[in-house]
Short mmCIF file of C-alpha atoms in Angstrom, two decimals:
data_model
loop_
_atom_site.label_atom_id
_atom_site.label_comp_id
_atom_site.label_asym_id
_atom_site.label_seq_id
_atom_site.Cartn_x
_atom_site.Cartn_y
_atom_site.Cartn_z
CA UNK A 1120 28.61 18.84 -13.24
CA UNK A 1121 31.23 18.26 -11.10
CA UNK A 1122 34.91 16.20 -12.26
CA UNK A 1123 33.70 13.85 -9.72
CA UNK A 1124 30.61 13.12 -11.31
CA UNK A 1125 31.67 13.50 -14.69
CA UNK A 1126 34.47 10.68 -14.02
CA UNK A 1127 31.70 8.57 -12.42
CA UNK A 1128 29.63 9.10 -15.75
CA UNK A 1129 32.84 8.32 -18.31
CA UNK A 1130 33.17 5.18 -16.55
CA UNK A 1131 29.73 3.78 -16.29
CA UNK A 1132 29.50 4.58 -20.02
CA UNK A 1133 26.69 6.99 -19.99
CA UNK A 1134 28.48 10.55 -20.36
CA UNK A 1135 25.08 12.33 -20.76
CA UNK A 1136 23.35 10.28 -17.69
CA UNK A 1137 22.41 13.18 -15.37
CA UNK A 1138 21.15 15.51 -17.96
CA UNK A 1139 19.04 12.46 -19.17
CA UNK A 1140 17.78 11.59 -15.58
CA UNK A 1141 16.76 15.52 -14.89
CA UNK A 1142 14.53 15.47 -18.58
CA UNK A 1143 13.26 12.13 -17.15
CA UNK A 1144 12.49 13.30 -13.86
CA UNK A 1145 10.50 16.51 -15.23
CA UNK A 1146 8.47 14.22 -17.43
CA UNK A 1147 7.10 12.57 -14.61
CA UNK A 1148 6.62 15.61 -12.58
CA UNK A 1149 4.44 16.84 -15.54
CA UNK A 1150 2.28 13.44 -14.78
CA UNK A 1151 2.17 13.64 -11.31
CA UNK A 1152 1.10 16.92 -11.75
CA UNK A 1153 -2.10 16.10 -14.65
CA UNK A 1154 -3.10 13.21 -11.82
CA UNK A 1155 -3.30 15.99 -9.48
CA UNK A 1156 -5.25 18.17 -10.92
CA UNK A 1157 -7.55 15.75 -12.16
CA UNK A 1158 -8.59 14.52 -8.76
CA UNK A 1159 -8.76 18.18 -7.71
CA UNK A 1160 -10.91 18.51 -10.93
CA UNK A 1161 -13.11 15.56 -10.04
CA UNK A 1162 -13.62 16.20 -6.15
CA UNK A 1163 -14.79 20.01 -7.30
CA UNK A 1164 -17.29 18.40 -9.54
CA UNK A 1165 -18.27 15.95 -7.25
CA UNK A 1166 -18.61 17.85 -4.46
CA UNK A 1167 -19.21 21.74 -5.88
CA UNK A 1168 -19.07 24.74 -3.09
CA UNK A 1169 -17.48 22.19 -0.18
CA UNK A 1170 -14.37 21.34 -1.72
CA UNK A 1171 -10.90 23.41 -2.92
CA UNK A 1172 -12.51 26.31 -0.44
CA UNK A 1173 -9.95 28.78 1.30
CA UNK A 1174 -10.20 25.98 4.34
CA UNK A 1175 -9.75 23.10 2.63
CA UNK A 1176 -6.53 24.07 0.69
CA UNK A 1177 -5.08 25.16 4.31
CA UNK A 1178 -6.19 22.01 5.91
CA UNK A 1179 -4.75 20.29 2.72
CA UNK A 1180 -1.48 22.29 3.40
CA UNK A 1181 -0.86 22.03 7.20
CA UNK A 1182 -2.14 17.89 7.15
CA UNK A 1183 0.61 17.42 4.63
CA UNK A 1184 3.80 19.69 5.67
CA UNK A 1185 4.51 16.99 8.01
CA UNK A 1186 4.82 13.98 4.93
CA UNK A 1187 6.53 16.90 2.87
CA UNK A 1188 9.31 17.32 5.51
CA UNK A 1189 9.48 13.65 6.07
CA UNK A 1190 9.15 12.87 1.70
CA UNK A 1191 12.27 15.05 1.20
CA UNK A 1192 14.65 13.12 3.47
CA UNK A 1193 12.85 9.93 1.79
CA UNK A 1194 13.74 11.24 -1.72
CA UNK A 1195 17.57 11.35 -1.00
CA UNK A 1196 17.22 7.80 0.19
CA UNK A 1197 15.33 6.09 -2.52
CA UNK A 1198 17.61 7.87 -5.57
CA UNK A 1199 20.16 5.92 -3.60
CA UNK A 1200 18.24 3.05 -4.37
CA UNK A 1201 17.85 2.71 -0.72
CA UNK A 1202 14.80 2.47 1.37
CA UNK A 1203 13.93 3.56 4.79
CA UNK A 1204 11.42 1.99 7.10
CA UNK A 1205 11.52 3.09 10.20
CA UNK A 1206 10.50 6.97 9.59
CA UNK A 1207 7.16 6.70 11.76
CA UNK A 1208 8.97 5.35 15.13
CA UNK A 1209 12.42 7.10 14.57
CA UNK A 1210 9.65 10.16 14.74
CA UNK A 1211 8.21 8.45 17.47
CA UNK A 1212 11.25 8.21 19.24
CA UNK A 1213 12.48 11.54 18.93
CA UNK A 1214 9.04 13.48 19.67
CA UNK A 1215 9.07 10.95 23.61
CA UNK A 1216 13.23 12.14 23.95
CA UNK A 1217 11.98 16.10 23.46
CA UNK A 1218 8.48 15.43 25.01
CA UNK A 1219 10.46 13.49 28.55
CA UNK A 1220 12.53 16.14 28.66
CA UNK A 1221 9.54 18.79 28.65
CA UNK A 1222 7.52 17.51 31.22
CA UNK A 1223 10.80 16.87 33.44
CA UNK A 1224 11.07 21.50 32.90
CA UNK A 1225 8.01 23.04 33.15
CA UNK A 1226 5.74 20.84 31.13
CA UNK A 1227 3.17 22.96 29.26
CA UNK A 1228 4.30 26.03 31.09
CA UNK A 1229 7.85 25.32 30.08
CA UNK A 1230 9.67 28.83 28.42
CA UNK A 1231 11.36 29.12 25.12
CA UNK A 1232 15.00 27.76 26.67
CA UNK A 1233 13.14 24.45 27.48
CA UNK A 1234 11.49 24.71 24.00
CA UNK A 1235 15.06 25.30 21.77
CA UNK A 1236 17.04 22.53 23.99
CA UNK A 1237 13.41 20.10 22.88
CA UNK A 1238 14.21 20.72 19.08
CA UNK A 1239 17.78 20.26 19.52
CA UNK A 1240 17.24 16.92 21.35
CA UNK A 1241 14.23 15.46 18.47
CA UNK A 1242 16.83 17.55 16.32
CA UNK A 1243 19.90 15.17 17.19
CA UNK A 1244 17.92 11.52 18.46
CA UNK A 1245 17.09 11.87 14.82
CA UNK A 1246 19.68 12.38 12.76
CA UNK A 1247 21.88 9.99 15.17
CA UNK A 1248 19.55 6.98 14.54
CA UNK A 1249 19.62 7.74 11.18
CA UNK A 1250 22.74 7.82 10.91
CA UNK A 1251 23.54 5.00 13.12
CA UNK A 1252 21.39 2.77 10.19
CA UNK A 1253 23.43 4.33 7.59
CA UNK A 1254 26.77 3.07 9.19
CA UNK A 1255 24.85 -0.25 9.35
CA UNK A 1256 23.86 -0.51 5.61
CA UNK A 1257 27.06 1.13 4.49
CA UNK A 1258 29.60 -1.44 6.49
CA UNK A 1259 28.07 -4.07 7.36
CA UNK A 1260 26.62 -4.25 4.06
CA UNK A 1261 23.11 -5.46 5.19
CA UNK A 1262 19.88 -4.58 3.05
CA UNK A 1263 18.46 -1.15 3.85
CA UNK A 1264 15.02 -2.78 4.52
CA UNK A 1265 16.25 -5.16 6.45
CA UNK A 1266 18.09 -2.55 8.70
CA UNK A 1267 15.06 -0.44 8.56
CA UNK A 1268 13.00 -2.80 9.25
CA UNK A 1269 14.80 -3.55 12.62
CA UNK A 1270 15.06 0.02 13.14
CA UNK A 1271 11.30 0.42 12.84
CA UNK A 1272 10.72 -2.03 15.49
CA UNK A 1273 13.81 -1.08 18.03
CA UNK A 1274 12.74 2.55 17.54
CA UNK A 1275 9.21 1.81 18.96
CA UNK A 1276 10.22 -0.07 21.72
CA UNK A 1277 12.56 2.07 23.20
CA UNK A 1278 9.61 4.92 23.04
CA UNK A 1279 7.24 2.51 24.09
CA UNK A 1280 9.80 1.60 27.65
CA UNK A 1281 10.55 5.13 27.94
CA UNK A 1282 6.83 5.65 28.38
CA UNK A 1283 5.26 2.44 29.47
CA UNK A 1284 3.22 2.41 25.99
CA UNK A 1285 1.22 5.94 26.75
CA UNK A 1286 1.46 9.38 25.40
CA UNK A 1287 1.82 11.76 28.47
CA UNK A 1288 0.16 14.94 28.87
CA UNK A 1289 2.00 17.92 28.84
CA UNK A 1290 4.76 17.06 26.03
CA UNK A 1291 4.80 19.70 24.65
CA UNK A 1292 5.00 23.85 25.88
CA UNK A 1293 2.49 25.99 24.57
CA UNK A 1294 4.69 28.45 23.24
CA UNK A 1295 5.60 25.66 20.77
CA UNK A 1296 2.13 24.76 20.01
CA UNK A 1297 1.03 28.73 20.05
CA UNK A 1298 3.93 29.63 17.50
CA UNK A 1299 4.95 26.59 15.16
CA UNK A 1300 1.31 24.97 16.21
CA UNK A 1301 -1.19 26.86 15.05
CA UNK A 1302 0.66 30.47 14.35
CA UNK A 1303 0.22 31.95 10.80
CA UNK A 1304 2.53 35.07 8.65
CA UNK A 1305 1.13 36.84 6.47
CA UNK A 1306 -2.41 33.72 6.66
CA UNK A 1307 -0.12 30.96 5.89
CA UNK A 1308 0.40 28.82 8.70
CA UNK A 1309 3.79 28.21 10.40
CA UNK A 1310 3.59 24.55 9.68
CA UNK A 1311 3.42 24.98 5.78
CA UNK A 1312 6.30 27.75 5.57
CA UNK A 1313 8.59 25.38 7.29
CA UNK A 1314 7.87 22.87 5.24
CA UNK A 1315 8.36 24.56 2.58
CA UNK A 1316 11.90 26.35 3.60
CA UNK A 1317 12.85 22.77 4.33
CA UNK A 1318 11.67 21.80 0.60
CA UNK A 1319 13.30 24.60 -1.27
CA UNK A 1320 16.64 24.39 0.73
CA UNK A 1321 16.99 20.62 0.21
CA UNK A 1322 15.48 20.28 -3.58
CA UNK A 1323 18.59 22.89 -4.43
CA UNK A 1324 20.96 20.72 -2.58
CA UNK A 1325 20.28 17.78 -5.03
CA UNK A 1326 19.74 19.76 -8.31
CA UNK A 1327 22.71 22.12 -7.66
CA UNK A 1328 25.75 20.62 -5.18
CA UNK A 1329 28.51 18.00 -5.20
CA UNK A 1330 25.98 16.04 -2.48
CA UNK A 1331 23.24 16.18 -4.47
CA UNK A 1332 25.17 14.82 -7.70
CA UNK A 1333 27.03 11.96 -5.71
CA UNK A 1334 23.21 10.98 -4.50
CA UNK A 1335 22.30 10.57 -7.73
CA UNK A 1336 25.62 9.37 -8.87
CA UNK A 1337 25.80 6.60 -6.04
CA UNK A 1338 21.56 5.45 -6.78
CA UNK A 1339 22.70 5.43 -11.13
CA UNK A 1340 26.03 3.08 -10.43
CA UNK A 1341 28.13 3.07 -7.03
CA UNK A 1342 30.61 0.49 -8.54
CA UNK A 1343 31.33 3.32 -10.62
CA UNK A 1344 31.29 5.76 -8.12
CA UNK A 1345 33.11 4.02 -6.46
CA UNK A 1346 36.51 3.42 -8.77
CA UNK A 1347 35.99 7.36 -9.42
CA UNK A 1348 37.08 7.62 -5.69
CA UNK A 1349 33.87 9.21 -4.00
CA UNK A 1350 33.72 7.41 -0.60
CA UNK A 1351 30.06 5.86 -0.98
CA UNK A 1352 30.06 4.49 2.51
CA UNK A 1353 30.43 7.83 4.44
CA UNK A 1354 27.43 9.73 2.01
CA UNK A 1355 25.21 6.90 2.72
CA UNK A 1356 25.76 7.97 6.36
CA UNK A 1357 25.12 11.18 5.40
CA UNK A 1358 21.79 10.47 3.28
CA UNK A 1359 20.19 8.11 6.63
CA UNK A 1360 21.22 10.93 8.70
CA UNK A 1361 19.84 13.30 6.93
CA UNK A 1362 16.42 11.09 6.68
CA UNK A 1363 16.73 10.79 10.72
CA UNK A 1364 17.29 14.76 10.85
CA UNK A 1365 14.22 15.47 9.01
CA UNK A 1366 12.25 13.08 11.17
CA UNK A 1367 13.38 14.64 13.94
CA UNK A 1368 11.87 17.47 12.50
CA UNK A 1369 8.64 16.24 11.90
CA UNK A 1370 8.86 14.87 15.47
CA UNK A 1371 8.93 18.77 16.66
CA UNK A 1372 5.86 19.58 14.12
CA UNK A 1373 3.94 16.61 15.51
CA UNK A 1374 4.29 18.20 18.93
CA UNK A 1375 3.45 21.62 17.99
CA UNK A 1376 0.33 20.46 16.35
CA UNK A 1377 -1.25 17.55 18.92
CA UNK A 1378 1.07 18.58 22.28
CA UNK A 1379 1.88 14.81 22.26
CA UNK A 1380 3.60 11.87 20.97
CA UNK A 1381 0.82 9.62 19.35
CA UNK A 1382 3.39 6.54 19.92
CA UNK A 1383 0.69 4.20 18.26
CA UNK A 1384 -0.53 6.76 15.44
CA UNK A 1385 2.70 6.59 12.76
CA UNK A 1386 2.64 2.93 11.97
CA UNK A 1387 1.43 3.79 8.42
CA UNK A 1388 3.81 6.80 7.89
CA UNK A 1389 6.46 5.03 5.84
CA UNK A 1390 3.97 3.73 3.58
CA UNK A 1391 2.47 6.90 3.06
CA UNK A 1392 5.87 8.68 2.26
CA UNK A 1393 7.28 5.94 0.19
CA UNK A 1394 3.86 6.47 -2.09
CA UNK A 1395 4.35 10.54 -2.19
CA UNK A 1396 8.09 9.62 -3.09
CA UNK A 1397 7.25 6.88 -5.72
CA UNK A 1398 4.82 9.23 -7.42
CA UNK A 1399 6.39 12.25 -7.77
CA UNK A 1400 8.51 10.29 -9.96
CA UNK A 1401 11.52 8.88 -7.56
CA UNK A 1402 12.50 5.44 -8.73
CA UNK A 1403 12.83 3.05 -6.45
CA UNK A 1404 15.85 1.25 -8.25
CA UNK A 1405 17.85 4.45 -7.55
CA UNK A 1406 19.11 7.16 -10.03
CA UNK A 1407 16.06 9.51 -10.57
CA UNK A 1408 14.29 11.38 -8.58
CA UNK A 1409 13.22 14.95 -7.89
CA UNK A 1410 12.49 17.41 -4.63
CA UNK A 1411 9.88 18.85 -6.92
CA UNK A 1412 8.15 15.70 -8.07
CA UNK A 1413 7.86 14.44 -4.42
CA UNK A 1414 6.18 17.95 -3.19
CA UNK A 1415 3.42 16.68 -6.03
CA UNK A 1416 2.96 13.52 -4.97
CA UNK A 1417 3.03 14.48 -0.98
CA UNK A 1418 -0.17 16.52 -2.07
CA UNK A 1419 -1.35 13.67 -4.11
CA UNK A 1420 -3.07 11.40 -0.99
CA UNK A 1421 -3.52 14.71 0.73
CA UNK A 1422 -5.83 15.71 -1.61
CA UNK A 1423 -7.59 12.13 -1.68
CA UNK A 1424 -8.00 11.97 2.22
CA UNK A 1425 -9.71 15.54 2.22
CA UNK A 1426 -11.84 14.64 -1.41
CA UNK A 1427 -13.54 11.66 0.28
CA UNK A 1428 -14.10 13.37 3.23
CA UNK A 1429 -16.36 15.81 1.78
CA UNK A 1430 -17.78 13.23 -0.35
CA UNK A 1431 -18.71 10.75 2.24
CA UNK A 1432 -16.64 8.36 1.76
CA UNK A 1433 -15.33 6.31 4.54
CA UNK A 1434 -11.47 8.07 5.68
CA UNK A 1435 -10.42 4.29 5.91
CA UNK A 1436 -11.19 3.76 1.61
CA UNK A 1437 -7.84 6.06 1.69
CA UNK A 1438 -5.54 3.72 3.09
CA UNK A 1439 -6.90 1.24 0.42
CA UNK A 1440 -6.54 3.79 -2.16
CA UNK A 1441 -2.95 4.19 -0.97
CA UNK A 1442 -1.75 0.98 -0.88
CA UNK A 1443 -3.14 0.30 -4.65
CA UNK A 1444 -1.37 3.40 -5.82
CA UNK A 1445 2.16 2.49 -4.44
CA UNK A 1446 1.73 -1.04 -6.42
CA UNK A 1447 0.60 0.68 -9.78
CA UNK A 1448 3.56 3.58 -9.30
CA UNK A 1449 6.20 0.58 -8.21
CA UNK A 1450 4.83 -1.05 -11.74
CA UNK A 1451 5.10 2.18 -14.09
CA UNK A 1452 8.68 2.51 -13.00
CA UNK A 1453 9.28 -1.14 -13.62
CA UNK A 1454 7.67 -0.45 -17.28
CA UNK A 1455 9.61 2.51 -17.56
CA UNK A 1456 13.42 1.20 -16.38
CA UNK A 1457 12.79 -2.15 -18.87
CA UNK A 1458 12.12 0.65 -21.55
CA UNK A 1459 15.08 2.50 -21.13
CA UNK A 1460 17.38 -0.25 -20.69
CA UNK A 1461 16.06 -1.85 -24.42
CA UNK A 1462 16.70 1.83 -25.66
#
């Protein structure tokens, strides 16, 4: 622990805090992991020989790397006790910035130059919306979901103007979609080592730096952060940004997988990531929260989309299925923060 944090701790009264939130946030990860493996459990049962094949667990894999990327940046916010809307059109936005410039330089036939200054424009549309929202919620001290919220919408619109509402053809190069798309190493695909780089590299930023301590410092008490002197303002920046960066991101995996935008297909994406996020423990009041736990619950509706698949069950029952889980998680944690605070 770091003096900064320690100082933060001393004055908000709770000298063992973090070591407390890091038991707490492996307790849930060990539920989020038993509701796991029961549905995998149940769908094998259910459906024996056609589910938790070779195929499936790839599909599983690659149809979630995208959520994973996207739950990570999601995780920082939330411990925050922030919350972050606009995820689906700030991907939006940045996938029609890389995809314009693609079609304007070669289009499908564009080479690898065109391809690196595409992920360096999703790349930086990104993280600058991001952190544009985080300079809003930090000064101007306006709700995250309200900011969000507006993002969401202002997001989509520009996309929607820079495009006149359709996806164009030709978005994306084929050495993106050829490589990142639908490349493997070593059988795994492209898409799920990313995302998993990208997971590793950012759950060791918040169990083991000065950033990932002042996250979890600023979501526990920023009043207290605060007086200890950690500027709370310019690391909420940081956190949005880092949410827009990874969206970016996803932005550049959504065009090496379809070759297009989708501008109307991510209008569920928050909701989705938000769920992952909630489940794998992260609380939505701020304070607690784990890379780990989210990685479980990314898998979590990943695993439900592909189990009612093979079962026969209508795709749409997921959404459903979604929407009643985030309530039930949102009340656990509720349960679970009125528990600690009578301990």
């Amino acid at each position: 622990m770091t003096a900064e944090s320690q100082k933060a701790a001393a004055v908000d009264g709770r000298p063992g805090a973090p070591d407390w939130l890091r038991r707490a946030a492996t307790l849930n990860e060990l539920w989020t992991f038993v509701i796991l493996v029961a549905l995998v459990a149940f769908f094998t049962i259910a459906a024996p020989g056609k589910f938790f094949t070779t195929y499936d667990i790839t599909q599983i894999a690659v149809n979630a790397a995208i959520y994973l990327v996207l739950g990570v940046g999601m995780t920082f916010v939330i411990i925050t006790a922030g919350i972050d809307l606009s995820i689906g059109s700030v991907l939006v936005l940045a996938a029609v910035a890389a995809g314009e410039y693609n079609l304007r330089h070669g289009g499908p036939n564009s080479g690898w130059g065109t391809v690196a200054f595409c992920v360096v424009i999703a790349l930086a549309v990104g993280t600058a919306w991001g952190a544009l929202q985080g300079a809003v919620v930090a000064s101007g001290k306006v709700p995250p979901l309200i900011v969000t919220l507006g993002g969401l919408g202002a997001a989509l619109g520009i996309a929607e103007l820079a495009t006149g509402g359709q996806d164009p053809a030709g978005a994306a190069s084929t050495h993106l979609q050829n490589s990142l798309g639908f490349g493997k190493v070593l059988g795994i695909p492209w898409m799920v080592v990313l995302a998993a780089v990208v997971t590793a590299v950012f759950g060791a930023v918040l169990a083991g730096t000065r950033f990932g301590e002042h996250t979890l410092a600023i979501g526990s008490n920023p009043t207290a952060v605060r007086r200890a002197g950690i500027p709370v303002g310019r690391h909420l920046v940081k956190v949005y940004g880092l949410m827009g960066l990874l969206a970016g991101l996803g932005a550049v995996m959504w065009l090496a997988s379809y070759g297009t935008t989708s501008i109307a297909g991510h209008s569920t994406d928050n909701l989705k990531v938000i769920t992952a996020v909630v489940l794998g423990g992260t609380s939505l009041f701020g304070g607690r929260g784990s890379v780990l736990g989210t990685v479980i619950g990314v898998f979590i509706p990943a695993v439900l989309t592909t189990g009612l698949i093979v079962i026969g069950v209508q795709q749409y029952w997921q959404d459903v299925a979604v929407g009643v889980v985030l309530v039930v998680a949102v009340y656990v944690d509720q349960l679970r923060r009125k528990t600690r605070e009578r301990a």
